[in-house]
Coordinates of C-alpha atoms in Angstrom, one line a residue:
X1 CA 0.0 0.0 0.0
X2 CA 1.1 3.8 -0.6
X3 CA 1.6 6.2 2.2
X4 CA -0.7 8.9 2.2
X5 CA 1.4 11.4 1.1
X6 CA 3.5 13.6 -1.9
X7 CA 7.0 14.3 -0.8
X8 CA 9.8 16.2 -2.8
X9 CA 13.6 15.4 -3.3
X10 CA 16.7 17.8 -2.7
X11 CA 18.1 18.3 -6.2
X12 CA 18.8 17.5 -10.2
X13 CA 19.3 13.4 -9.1
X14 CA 17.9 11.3 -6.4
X15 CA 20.6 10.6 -3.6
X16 CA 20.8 6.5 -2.7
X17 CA 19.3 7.9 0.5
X18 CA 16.3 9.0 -1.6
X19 CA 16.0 6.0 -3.4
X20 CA 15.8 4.1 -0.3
X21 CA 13.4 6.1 1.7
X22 CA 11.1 6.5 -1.1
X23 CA 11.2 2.8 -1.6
X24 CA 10.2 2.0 2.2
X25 CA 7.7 4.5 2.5
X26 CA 5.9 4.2 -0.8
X27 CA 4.2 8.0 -1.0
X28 CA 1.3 8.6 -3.2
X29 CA 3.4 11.1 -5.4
X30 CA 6.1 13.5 -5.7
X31 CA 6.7 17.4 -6.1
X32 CA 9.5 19.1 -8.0
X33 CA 10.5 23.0 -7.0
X34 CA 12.9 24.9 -9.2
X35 CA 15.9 23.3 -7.2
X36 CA 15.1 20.1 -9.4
X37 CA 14.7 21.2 -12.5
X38 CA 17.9 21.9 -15.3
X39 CA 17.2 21.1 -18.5
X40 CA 14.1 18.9 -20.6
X41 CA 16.3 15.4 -20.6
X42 CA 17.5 16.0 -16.5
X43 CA 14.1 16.3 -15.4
X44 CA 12.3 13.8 -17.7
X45 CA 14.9 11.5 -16.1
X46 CA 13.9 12.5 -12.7
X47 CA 10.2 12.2 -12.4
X48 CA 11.2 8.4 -14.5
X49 CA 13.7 8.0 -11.7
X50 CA 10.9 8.9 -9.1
X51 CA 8.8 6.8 -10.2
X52 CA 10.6 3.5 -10.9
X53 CA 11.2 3.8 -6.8
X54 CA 8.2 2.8 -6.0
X55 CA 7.8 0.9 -9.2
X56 CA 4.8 2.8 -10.6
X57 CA 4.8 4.3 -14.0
X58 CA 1.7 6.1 -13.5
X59 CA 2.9 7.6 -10.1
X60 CA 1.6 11.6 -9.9
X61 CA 4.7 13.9 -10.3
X62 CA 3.4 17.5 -9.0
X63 CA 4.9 21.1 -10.1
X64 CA 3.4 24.7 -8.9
X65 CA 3.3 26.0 -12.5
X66 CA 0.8 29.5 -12.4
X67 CA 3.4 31.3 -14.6
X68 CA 4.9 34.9 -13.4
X69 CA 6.2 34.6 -9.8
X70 CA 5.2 30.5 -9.8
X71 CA 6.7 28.7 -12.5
X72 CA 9.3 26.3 -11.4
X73 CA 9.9 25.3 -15.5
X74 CA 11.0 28.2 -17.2
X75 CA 13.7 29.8 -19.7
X76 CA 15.7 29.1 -21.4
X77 CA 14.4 25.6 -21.9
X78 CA 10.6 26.6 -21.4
X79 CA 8.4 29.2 -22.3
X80 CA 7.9 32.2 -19.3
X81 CA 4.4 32.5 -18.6
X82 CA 2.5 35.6 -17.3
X83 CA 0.9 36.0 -14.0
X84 CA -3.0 35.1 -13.7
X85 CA -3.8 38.9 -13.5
X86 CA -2.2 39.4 -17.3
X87 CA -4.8 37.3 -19.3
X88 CA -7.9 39.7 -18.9
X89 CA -5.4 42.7 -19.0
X90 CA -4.5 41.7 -22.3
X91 CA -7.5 40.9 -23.3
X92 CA -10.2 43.6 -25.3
X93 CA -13.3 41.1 -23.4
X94 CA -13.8 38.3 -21.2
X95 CA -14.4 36.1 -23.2
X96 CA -11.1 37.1 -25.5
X97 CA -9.2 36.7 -21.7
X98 CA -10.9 33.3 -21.3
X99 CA -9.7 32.0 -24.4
X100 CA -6.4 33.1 -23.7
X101 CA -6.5 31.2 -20.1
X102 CA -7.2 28.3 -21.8
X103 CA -4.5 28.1 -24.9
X104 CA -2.1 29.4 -22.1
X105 CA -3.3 26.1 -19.6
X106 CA -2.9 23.9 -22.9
X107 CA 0.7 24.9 -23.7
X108 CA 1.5 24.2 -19.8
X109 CA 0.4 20.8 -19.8
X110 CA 2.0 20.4 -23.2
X111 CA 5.6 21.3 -21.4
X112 CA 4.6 19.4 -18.2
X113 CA 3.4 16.2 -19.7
X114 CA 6.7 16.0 -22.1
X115 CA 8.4 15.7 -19.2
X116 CA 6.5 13.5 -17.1
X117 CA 4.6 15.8 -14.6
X118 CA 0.7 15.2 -14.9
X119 CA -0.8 17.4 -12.3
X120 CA -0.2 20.8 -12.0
X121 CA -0.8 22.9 -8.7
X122 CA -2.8 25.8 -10.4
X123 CA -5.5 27.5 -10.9
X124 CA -5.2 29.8 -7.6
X125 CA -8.9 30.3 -6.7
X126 CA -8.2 33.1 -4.2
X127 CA -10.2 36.3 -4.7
X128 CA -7.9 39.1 -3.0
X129 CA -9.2 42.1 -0.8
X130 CA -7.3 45.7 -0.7
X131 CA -4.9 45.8 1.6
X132 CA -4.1 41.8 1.4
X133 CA -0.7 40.3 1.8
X134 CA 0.7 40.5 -2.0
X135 CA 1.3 36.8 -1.3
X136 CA -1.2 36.5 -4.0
X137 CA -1.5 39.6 -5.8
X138 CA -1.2 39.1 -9.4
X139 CA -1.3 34.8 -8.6
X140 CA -5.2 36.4 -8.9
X141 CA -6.9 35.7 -12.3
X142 CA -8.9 39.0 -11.5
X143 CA -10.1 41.3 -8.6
X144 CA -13.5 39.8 -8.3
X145 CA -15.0 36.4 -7.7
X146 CA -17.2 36.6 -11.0
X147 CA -14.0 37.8 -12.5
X148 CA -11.8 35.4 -11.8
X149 CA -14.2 31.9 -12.0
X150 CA -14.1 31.8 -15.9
X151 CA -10.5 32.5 -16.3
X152 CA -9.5 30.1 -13.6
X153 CA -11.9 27.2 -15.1
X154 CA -10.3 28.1 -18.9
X155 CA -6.9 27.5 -17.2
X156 CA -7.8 23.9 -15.1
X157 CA -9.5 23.1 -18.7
X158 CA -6.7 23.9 -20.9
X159 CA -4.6 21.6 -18.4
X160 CA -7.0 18.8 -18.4
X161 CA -6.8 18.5 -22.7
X162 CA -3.5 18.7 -22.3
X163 CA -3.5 15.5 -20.0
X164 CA -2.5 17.0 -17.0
X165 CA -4.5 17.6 -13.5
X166 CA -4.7 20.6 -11.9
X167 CA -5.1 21.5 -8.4
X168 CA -7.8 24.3 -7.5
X169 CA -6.1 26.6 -4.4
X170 CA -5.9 27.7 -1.9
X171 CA -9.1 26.3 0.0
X172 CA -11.4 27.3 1.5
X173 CA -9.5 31.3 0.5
X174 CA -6.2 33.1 0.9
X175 CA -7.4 36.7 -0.9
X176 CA -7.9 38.4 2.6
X177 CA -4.8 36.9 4.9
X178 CA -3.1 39.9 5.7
X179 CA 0.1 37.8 6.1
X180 CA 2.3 35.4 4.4
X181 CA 1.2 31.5 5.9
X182 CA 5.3 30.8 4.5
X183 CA 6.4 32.9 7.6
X184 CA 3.2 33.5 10.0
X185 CA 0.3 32.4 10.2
X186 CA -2.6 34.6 8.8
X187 CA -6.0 35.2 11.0
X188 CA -9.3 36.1 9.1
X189 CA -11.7 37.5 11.4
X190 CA -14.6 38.3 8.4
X191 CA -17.7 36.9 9.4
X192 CA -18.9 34.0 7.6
X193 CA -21.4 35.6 5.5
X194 CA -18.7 38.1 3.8
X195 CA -16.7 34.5 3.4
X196 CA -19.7 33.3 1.8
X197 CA -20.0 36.3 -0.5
X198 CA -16.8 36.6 -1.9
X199 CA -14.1 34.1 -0.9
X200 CA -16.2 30.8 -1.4
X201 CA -17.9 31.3 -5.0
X202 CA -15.1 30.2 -6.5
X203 CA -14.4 27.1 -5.2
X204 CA -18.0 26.2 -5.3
X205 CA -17.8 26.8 -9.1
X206 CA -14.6 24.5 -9.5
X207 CA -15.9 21.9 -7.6
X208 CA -16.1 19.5 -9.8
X209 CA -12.4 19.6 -10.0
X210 CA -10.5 16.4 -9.0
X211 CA -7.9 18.1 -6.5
X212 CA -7.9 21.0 -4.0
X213 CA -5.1 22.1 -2.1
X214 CA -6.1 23.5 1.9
X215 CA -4.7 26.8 3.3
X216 CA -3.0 27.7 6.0
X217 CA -4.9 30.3 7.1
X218 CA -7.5 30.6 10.8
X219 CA -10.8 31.6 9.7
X220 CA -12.8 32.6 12.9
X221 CA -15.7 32.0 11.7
X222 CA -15.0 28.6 11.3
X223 CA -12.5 27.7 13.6
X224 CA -11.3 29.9 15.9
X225 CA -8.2 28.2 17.2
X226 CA -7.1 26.2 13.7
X227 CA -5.8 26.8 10.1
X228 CA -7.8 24.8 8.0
X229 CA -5.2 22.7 7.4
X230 CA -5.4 20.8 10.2
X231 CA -9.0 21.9 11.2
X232 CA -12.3 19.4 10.8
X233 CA -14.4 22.0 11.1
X234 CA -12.8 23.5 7.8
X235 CA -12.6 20.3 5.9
X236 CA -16.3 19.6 6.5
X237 CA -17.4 23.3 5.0
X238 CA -15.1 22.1 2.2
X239 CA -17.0 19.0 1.8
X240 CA -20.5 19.7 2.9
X241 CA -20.3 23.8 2.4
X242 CA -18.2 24.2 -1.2
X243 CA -19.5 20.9 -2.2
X244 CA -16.1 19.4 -2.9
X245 CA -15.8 15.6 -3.4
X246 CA -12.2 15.4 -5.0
X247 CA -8.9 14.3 -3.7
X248 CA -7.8 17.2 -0.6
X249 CA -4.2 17.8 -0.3
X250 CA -2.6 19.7 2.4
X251 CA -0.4 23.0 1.4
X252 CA 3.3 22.6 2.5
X253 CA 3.7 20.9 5.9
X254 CA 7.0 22.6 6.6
X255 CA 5.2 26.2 6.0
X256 CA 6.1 28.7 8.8
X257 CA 2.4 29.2 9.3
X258 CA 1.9 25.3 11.1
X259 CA 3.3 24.7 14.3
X260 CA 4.6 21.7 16.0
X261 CA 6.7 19.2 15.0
X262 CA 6.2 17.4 11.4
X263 CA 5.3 14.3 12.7
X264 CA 2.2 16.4 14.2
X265 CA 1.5 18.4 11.9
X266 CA 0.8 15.5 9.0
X267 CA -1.2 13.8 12.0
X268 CA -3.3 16.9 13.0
X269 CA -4.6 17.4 9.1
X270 CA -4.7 13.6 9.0
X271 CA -7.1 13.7 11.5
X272 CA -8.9 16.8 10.5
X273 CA -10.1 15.2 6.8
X274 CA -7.0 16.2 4.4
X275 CA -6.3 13.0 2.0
X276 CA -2.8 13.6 1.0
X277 CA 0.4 15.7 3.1
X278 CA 2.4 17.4 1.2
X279 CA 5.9 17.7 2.3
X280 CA 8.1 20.1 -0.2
X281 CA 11.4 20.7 1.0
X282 CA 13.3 17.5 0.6
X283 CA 14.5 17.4 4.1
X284 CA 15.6 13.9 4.8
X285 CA 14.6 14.1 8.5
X286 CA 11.3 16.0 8.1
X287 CA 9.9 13.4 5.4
X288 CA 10.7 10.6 7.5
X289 CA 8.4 12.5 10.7
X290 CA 5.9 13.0 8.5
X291 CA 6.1 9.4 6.8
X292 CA 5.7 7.7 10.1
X293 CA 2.3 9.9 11.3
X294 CA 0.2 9.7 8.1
X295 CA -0.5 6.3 7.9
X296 CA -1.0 4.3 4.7
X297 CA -3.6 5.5 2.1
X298 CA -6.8 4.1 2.4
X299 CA -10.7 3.7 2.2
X300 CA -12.4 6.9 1.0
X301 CA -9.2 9.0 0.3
X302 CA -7.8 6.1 -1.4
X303 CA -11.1 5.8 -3.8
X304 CA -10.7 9.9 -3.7
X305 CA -7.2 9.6 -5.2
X306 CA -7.8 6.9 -7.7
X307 CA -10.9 8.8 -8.6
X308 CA -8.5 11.8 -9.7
X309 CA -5.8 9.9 -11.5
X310 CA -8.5 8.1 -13.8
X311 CA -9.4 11.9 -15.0
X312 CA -6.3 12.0 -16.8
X313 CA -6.9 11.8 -20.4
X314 CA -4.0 9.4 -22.0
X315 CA -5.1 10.4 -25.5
X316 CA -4.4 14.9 -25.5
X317 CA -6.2 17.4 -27.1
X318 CA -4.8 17.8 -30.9
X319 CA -2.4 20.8 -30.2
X320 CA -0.5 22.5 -33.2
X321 CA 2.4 23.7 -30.6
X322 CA 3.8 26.3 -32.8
X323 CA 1.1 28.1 -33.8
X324 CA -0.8 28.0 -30.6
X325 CA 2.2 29.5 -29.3
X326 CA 2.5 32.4 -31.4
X327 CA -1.1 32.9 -31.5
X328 CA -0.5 33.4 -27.4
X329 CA 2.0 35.5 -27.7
X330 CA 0.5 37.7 -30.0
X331 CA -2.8 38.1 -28.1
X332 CA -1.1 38.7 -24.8
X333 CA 0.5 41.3 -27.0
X334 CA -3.0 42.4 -27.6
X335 CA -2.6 42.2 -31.4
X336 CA -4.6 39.3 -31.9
X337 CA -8.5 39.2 -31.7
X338 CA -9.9 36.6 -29.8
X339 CA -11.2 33.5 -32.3
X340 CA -14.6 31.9 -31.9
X341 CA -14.1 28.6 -33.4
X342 CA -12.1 25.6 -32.4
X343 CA -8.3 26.1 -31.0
X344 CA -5.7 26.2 -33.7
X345 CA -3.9 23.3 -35.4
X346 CA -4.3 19.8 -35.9
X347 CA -0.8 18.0 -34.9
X348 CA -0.6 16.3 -32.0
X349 CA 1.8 17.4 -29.0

């Protein structure tokens, strides 16, 4: 059986160390951060490398790919991708930024799937209030729930044709922390129906998306003494309340905004619903507190995260890769019209 968890490794090769631990402790997946990645050939070797440890081929490889300030795959070997905020800046209409969500998520998963990464930790659902830590900022698709929803569905979409899953964030909200949950831990004191306004709709809409990562963040008007992380009052709004079935993982366990030990922190969000920990930093000792407290992966988040793997597609979207990237260049340059009709090109990817 697999261990209910997603770990990450310390650079461009897996040490025999790593080899060996993830061989015992059989996680559910794997992350990669910018620290991992060189070149195409390196990291296509390292998620195959990954993988083979636990001697699974169809093992989930994870990457936080949003594009601007988030995008762990990026020149000169890869395209740099705009922030979320860019699409309906450059856009003359919605529907013109929507598109351009989209054909932007499609050439993601295009990169990410050529080198063995299939889910992708984007679209950030987080509707930002003024004054708000800039810890999302321009990671927002717009300033506005009704805003944002399309462009963030386009996105997930685009990365779903493109065989790859993404991962709706940061749940249940992160627009109105007035702190960054890296370093501190942020406290929302807005009452529940101001939640239920503006920080929820989006995640309601995206429901139907296979995977959802929590937030560190205390919302008092849930739980006054938790982050939702490791809260069961917040994973049962996210269930019963948004209306979420999918796969929940945690944010980063070794986030400044947690306290305690690892080995209680996987336990506490364990035993407050989450499905998957997710453990980013590669530290040897750290994986190995938080592979002894989360247990093996089983009943309902094990038919949760089998449910989400089968949403892969294993035959893509039809994507002419050159032209859909110039065509995305050239309307984020805003000299390009939005088209009506199907997405360009016929080759495959």
């Amino acid at each position: 059986m697999r261990s209910a968890a997603v770990f990450g490794c310390s650079g461009h090769r897996l040490t025999a160390d790593e080899r060996a631990f993830f061989r015992d402790a059989r996680p559910w997946g794997f992350i990669l951060f910018r620290r991992n990645v060189d070149g195409p050939d390196q990291v296509r070797a390292l998620t195959q490398a990954l993988r083979e440890t636990i001697d699974d081929p169809d093992a989930p490889v994870l990457v936080d790919q949003e594009g601007g300030r988030v995008q762990r795959l990026g020149p000169p070997h890869w395209s740099r991708y705009p922030p979320a905020n860019a699409y309906l800046k450059a856009a003359n209409d919605p529907l013109a930024a929507r598109e351009l969500a989209r054909l932007g998520g499609r050439l993601m998963a295009h990169d990410l799937r050529a080198v063995g990464i299939t889910v992708d930790c984007a679209p950030v659902l987080d509707a930002p209030v003024p004054g708000a830590h800039d810890i999302i900022g321009d990671r927002a698709f717009a300033d506005s729930p009704a805003g944002l929803i399309p462009l963030a569905r386009a996105q997930a979409e685009g990365l779903m044709a493109g065989g790859v899953l993404p991962v709706i964030k940061h749940m249940p909200g992160h627009g109105r922390a007035f702190a960054d949950s890296h370093k501190d831990l942020p406290v929302v004191e807005t009452p529940l129906e101001d939640l239920e306004a503006w920080d929820f709709p989006p995640f309601r809409a995206l429901s139907d998306m296979p995977m959802a990562m929590t937030a560190h963040v205390v919302f008092t008007a849930i739980d006054a003494k938790r982050p939702a992380t490791v809260s069961k009052k917040a994973v049962r709004l996210m269930r019963e309340g948004l209306g979420f079935s999918g796969l929940i993982l945690t944010d980063d366990l070794s986030m400044q905004a947690l306290s305690g030990s690892l080995a209680e922190r996987a336990a506490a969000a364990m035993k407050a619903g989450c499905d998957i920990a997710l453990h980013c930093n590669g530290d040897m000792g750290e994986m190995r507190q938080v592979a002894g407290a989360v247990g093996r992966l089983k009943g309902a988040s094990k038919a949760r995260a089998e449910a989400a793997l089968a949403r892969i597609v294993r035959e893509v979207e039809p994507l002419d890769v050159e032209a859909a990237r110039a065509r995305f260049e050239a309307m984020l340059a805003g000299k390009l019209e939005a088209q009506r009709g199907p997405d360009v090109g016929e080759a495959q990817s």
